[in-house]
Amino acid sequence: MRTYDVAPLFRSSVGFDRVFDLLTQAERAEASAAWPPYNIEKVAEDEYRITMALAGFTPDEIELTQHDTALLVSGQRKAPEGERQYLHRGIAARTFRQTFNLAEHVKVTGASLENGLLTVDLKREVPEALKPRRIAIGGTQAAIGQDNAPAQIEGEAKAA
């Protein structure tokens, strides 16, 4: 993989530290991040889904933790009761730890484990205070909430 020098970007940008950290982390990505296999899909405008193949794991052997903008999925198989003798063991039962970096305001809305597939549903929920809002010009009234109505100029309103 190529290495990128993001130092010049620090000179002309403010507040993008998280993006630069993600670029730096991508260079150091571990090869073990490929197991267990997973899909990331965009379900709707602000909804996403992560699906992980976890054959043989039960819900109590999997742990999901969201801390700020990181989602940690880890699993550890419990020791089976009774000793089994395998002639071939093709289903992996190893411990795993997978971290997903989430954008700000992305929250886990649900998780399920069916047929060996762990599905984690995510949704971006931007707080009302951070959504774009219209600000009146020349008025003393403070802009409250979000006003997406088209602006009318006084002269055009009288002409109509």
PDB file of C-alpha atoms in Angstrom:
ATOM      1  CA  MET A   1       0.000   0.000   0.000  1.00  0.00           C
ATOM      2  CA  ARG A   2       1.180   3.500  -0.701  1.00  0.00           C
ATOM      3  CA  THR A   3       1.955   5.849   2.131  1.00  0.00           C
ATOM      4  CA  TYR A   4       0.509   9.334   2.123  1.00  0.00           C
ATOM      5  CA  ASP A   5       1.958  12.366   3.830  1.00  0.00           C
ATOM      6  CA  VAL A   6      -0.930  14.357   5.289  1.00  0.00           C
ATOM      7  CA  ALA A   7       1.326  16.938   6.958  1.00  0.00           C
ATOM      8  CA  PRO A   8       0.686  19.625   4.277  1.00  0.00           C
ATOM      9  CA  LEU A   9      -3.043  19.333   4.955  1.00  0.00           C
ATOM     10  CA  PHE A  10      -2.531  20.291   8.600  1.00  0.00           C
ATOM     11  CA  ARG A  11      -1.294  23.727   7.485  1.00  0.00           C
ATOM     12  CA  SER A  12      -4.505  24.684   5.711  1.00  0.00           C
ATOM     13  CA  SER A  13      -7.266  22.891   7.596  1.00  0.00           C
ATOM     14  CA  VAL A  14      -8.772  23.084  11.043  1.00  0.00           C
ATOM     15  CA  GLY A  15     -10.839  20.429  12.795  1.00  0.00           C
ATOM     16  CA  PHE A  16     -10.096  17.526  10.462  1.00  0.00           C
ATOM     17  CA  ASP A  17      -7.890  15.664  12.942  1.00  0.00           C
ATOM     18  CA  ARG A  18     -10.232  12.651  12.984  1.00  0.00           C
ATOM     19  CA  VAL A  19     -10.060  12.292   9.182  1.00  0.00           C
ATOM     20  CA  PHE A  20      -6.261  12.460   9.223  1.00  0.00           C
ATOM     21  CA  ASP A  21      -6.151   9.866  12.015  1.00  0.00           C
ATOM     22  CA  LEU A  22      -8.346   7.535   9.938  1.00  0.00           C
ATOM     23  CA  LEU A  23      -6.008   7.891   6.956  1.00  0.00           C
ATOM     24  CA  THR A  24      -3.026   7.109   9.143  1.00  0.00           C
ATOM     25  CA  GLN A  25      -4.790   4.101  10.689  1.00  0.00           C
ATOM     26  CA  ALA A  26      -5.675   2.744   7.251  1.00  0.00           C
ATOM     27  CA  GLU A  27      -1.970   2.450   6.474  1.00  0.00           C
ATOM     28  CA  ARG A  28      -1.467   0.294   9.557  1.00  0.00           C
ATOM     29  CA  ALA A  29      -4.523  -1.928   9.050  1.00  0.00           C
ATOM     30  CA  GLU A  30      -3.941  -5.442  10.270  1.00  0.00           C
ATOM     31  CA  ALA A  31      -4.300  -8.450   8.010  1.00  0.00           C
ATOM     32  CA  SER A  32      -6.405 -10.103  10.727  1.00  0.00           C
ATOM     33  CA  ALA A  33      -9.111  -7.494  10.088  1.00  0.00           C
ATOM     34  CA  ALA A  34     -10.344  -9.753   7.282  1.00  0.00           C
ATOM     35  CA  TRP A  35     -11.725 -12.315   9.751  1.00  0.00           C
ATOM     36  CA  PRO A  36     -14.534 -12.783  10.401  1.00  0.00           C
ATOM     37  CA  PRO A  37     -15.840 -11.814   6.965  1.00  0.00           C
ATOM     38  CA  TYR A  38     -18.323  -8.943   6.919  1.00  0.00           C
ATOM     39  CA  ASN A  39     -20.373  -6.680   4.654  1.00  0.00           C
ATOM     40  CA  ILE A  40     -21.155  -3.003   5.122  1.00  0.00           C
ATOM     41  CA  GLU A  41     -24.180  -1.741   3.223  1.00  0.00           C
ATOM     42  CA  LYS A  42     -26.087   1.503   2.915  1.00  0.00           C
ATOM     43  CA  VAL A  43     -29.750   0.683   3.482  1.00  0.00           C
ATOM     44  CA  ALA A  44     -31.217   4.205   3.191  1.00  0.00           C
ATOM     45  CA  GLU A  45     -30.028   7.820   3.154  1.00  0.00           C
ATOM     46  CA  ASP A  46     -28.959   7.771   6.819  1.00  0.00           C
ATOM     47  CA  GLU A  47     -29.151   4.047   7.603  1.00  0.00           C
ATOM     48  CA  TYR A  48     -26.421   1.425   7.379  1.00  0.00           C
ATOM     49  CA  ARG A  49     -26.033  -2.272   8.153  1.00  0.00           C
ATOM     50  CA  ILE A  50     -23.004  -4.366   9.078  1.00  0.00           C
ATOM     51  CA  THR A  51     -23.398  -8.115   8.554  1.00  0.00           C
ATOM     52  CA  MET A  52     -20.762 -10.474   9.962  1.00  0.00           C
ATOM     53  CA  ALA A  53     -20.486 -14.234   9.329  1.00  0.00           C
ATOM     54  CA  LEU A  54     -20.169 -15.815  12.788  1.00  0.00           C
ATOM     55  CA  ALA A  55     -20.994 -19.494  12.287  1.00  0.00           C
ATOM     56  CA  GLY A  56     -21.112 -21.414  15.548  1.00  0.00           C
ATOM     57  CA  PHE A  57     -21.244 -18.387  17.865  1.00  0.00           C
ATOM     58  CA  THR A  58     -24.168 -17.829  20.218  1.00  0.00           C
ATOM     59  CA  PRO A  59     -25.447 -14.384  21.273  1.00  0.00           C
ATOM     60  CA  ASP A  60     -23.871 -14.696  24.731  1.00  0.00           C
ATOM     61  CA  GLU A  61     -20.430 -15.283  23.151  1.00  0.00           C
ATOM     62  CA  ILE A  62     -20.549 -12.016  21.179  1.00  0.00           C
ATOM     63  CA  GLU A  63     -20.072  -8.560  22.658  1.00  0.00           C
ATOM     64  CA  LEU A  64     -21.060  -5.297  20.934  1.00  0.00           C
ATOM     65  CA  THR A  65     -19.792  -2.045  22.427  1.00  0.00           C
ATOM     66  CA  GLN A  66     -20.135   1.479  21.057  1.00  0.00           C
ATOM     67  CA  HIS A  67     -17.845   4.061  22.568  1.00  0.00           C
ATOM     68  CA  ASP A  68     -18.131   7.519  21.029  1.00  0.00           C
ATOM     69  CA  THR A  69     -17.387   6.941  17.321  1.00  0.00           C
ATOM     70  CA  ALA A  70     -16.033   3.398  17.576  1.00  0.00           C
ATOM     71  CA  LEU A  71     -18.044   0.180  17.395  1.00  0.00           C
ATOM     72  CA  LEU A  72     -16.257  -2.857  18.824  1.00  0.00           C
ATOM     73  CA  VAL A  73     -17.492  -6.339  17.961  1.00  0.00           C
ATOM     74  CA  SER A  74     -15.715  -9.157  19.757  1.00  0.00           C
ATOM     75  CA  GLY A  75     -16.373 -12.823  20.245  1.00  0.00           C
ATOM     76  CA  GLN A  76     -14.953 -15.646  22.276  1.00  0.00           C
ATOM     77  CA  ARG A  77     -16.219 -19.215  22.034  1.00  0.00           C
ATOM     78  CA  LYS A  78     -16.914 -20.946  25.318  1.00  0.00           C
ATOM     79  CA  ALA A  79     -15.335 -24.327  25.897  1.00  0.00           C
ATOM     80  CA  PRO A  80     -17.702 -27.051  24.693  1.00  0.00           C
ATOM     81  CA  GLU A  81     -19.060 -29.412  27.317  1.00  0.00           C
ATOM     82  CA  GLY A  82     -17.568 -32.799  26.696  1.00  0.00           C
ATOM     83  CA  GLU A  83     -14.561 -33.539  24.556  1.00  0.00           C
ATOM     84  CA  ARG A  84     -15.114 -33.964  20.808  1.00  0.00           C
ATOM     85  CA  GLN A  85     -12.825 -35.686  18.385  1.00  0.00           C
ATOM     86  CA  TYR A  86     -12.738 -33.881  15.035  1.00  0.00           C
ATOM     87  CA  LEU A  87     -11.590 -35.614  11.875  1.00  0.00           C
ATOM     88  CA  HIS A  88     -11.706 -32.279  10.029  1.00  0.00           C
ATOM     89  CA  ARG A  89     -12.329 -28.859  11.521  1.00  0.00           C
ATOM     90  CA  GLY A  90     -13.223 -26.288   8.870  1.00  0.00           C
ATOM     91  CA  ILE A  91     -15.459 -23.989  10.923  1.00  0.00           C
ATOM     92  CA  ALA A  92     -13.304 -21.407  12.622  1.00  0.00           C
ATOM     93  CA  ALA A  93     -13.936 -20.974  16.326  1.00  0.00           C
ATOM     94  CA  ARG A  94     -11.181 -18.524  17.128  1.00  0.00           C
ATOM     95  CA  THR A  95     -11.552 -15.395  19.176  1.00  0.00           C
ATOM     96  CA  PHE A  96     -12.015 -12.201  17.175  1.00  0.00           C
ATOM     97  CA  ARG A  97     -12.038  -8.469  17.743  1.00  0.00           C
ATOM     98  CA  GLN A  98     -13.214  -6.091  14.999  1.00  0.00           C
ATOM     99  CA  THR A  99     -13.447  -2.316  15.334  1.00  0.00           C
ATOM    100  CA  PHE A 100     -15.499  -0.104  13.031  1.00  0.00           C
ATOM    101  CA  ASN A 101     -14.991   3.665  12.977  1.00  0.00           C
ATOM    102  CA  LEU A 102     -18.329   5.437  12.820  1.00  0.00           C
ATOM    103  CA  ALA A 103     -19.071   8.956  11.677  1.00  0.00           C
ATOM    104  CA  GLU A 104     -20.299  11.416  14.264  1.00  0.00           C
ATOM    105  CA  HIS A 105     -23.945  10.990  15.279  1.00  0.00           C
ATOM    106  CA  VAL A 106     -24.127   7.393  13.990  1.00  0.00           C
ATOM    107  CA  LYS A 107     -25.780   5.166  16.577  1.00  0.00           C
ATOM    108  CA  VAL A 108     -26.519   1.441  16.778  1.00  0.00           C
ATOM    109  CA  THR A 109     -30.273   0.947  16.503  1.00  0.00           C
ATOM    110  CA  GLY A 110     -30.372  -2.840  16.762  1.00  0.00           C
ATOM    111  CA  ALA A 111     -28.508  -6.125  16.450  1.00  0.00           C
ATOM    112  CA  SER A 112     -29.546  -9.706  15.786  1.00  0.00           C
ATOM    113  CA  LEU A 113     -27.909 -13.082  15.255  1.00  0.00           C
ATOM    114  CA  GLU A 114     -29.744 -15.398  12.851  1.00  0.00           C
ATOM    115  CA  ASN A 115     -28.438 -18.371  10.882  1.00  0.00           C
ATOM    116  CA  GLY A 116     -24.830 -17.564  11.793  1.00  0.00           C
ATOM    117  CA  LEU A 117     -25.065 -13.943  10.590  1.00  0.00           C
ATOM    118  CA  LEU A 118     -24.727 -11.066  13.039  1.00  0.00           C
ATOM    119  CA  THR A 119     -26.598  -8.020  11.730  1.00  0.00           C
ATOM    120  CA  VAL A 120     -25.933  -4.600  13.265  1.00  0.00           C
ATOM    121  CA  ASP A 121     -28.223  -1.760  12.180  1.00  0.00           C
ATOM    122  CA  LEU A 122     -26.908   1.800  12.336  1.00  0.00           C
ATOM    123  CA  LYS A 123     -28.538   5.182  11.842  1.00  0.00           C
ATOM    124  CA  ARG A 124     -27.166   8.705  11.573  1.00  0.00           C
ATOM    125  CA  GLU A 125     -29.210  10.973  13.846  1.00  0.00           C
ATOM    126  CA  VAL A 126     -28.024  14.571  13.636  1.00  0.00           C
ATOM    127  CA  PRO A 127     -29.296  16.610  16.603  1.00  0.00           C
ATOM    128  CA  GLU A 128     -31.757  19.384  15.722  1.00  0.00           C
ATOM    129  CA  ALA A 129     -29.323  22.003  17.047  1.00  0.00           C
ATOM    130  CA  LEU A 130     -26.704  20.951  14.458  1.00  0.00           C
ATOM    131  CA  LYS A 131     -28.995  20.895  11.426  1.00  0.00           C
ATOM    132  CA  PRO A 132     -28.833  23.848   9.017  1.00  0.00           C
ATOM    133  CA  ARG A 133     -31.192  26.659   9.921  1.00  0.00           C
ATOM    134  CA  ARG A 134     -32.351  29.792   8.176  1.00  0.00           C
ATOM    135  CA  ILE A 135     -31.312  33.082   9.710  1.00  0.00           C
ATOM    136  CA  ALA A 136     -33.504  36.147   9.175  1.00  0.00           C
ATOM    137  CA  ILE A 137     -31.729  39.250   7.905  1.00  0.00           C
ATOM    138  CA  GLY A 138     -32.568  42.633   9.380  1.00  0.00           C
ATOM    139  CA  GLY A 139     -34.873  41.268  12.035  1.00  0.00           C
ATOM    140  CA  THR A 140     -34.363  41.173  15.757  1.00  0.00           C
ATOM    141  CA  GLN A 141     -36.068  37.807  16.075  1.00  0.00           C
ATOM    142  CA  ALA A 142     -33.640  34.958  16.715  1.00  0.00           C
ATOM    143  CA  ALA A 143     -33.788  32.036  14.317  1.00  0.00           C
ATOM    144  CA  ILE A 144     -35.223  29.042  16.105  1.00  0.00           C
ATOM    145  CA  GLY A 145     -35.226  25.541  14.672  1.00  0.00           C
ATOM    146  CA  GLN A 146     -35.039  24.799  10.998  1.00  0.00           C
ATOM    147  CA  ASP A 147     -36.868  26.867   8.406  1.00  0.00           C
ATOM    148  CA  ASN A 148     -36.576  25.449   4.919  1.00  0.00           C
ATOM    149  CA  ALA A 149     -39.287  27.639   3.388  1.00  0.00           C
ATOM    150  CA  PRO A 150     -38.155  29.504   0.264  1.00  0.00           C
ATOM    151  CA  ALA A 151     -37.208  33.092   0.927  1.00  0.00           C
ATOM    152  CA  GLN A 152     -39.423  35.800  -0.551  1.00  0.00           C
ATOM    153  CA  ILE A 153     -38.197  39.272  -1.280  1.00  0.00           C
ATOM    154  CA  GLU A 154     -40.671  41.940  -0.172  1.00  0.00           C
ATOM    155  CA  GLY A 155     -40.994  43.495  -3.672  1.00  0.00           C
ATOM    156  CA  GLU A 156     -41.718  40.084  -5.251  1.00  0.00           C
ATOM    157  CA  ALA A 157     -44.392  39.308  -2.659  1.00  0.00           C
ATOM    158  CA  LYS A 158     -46.311  42.531  -3.477  1.00  0.00           C
ATOM    159  CA  ALA A 159     -46.027  41.929  -7.234  1.00  0.00           C
ATOM    160  CA  ALA A 160     -47.505  38.453  -6.906  1.00  0.00           C
TER     161      ALA A 160
END
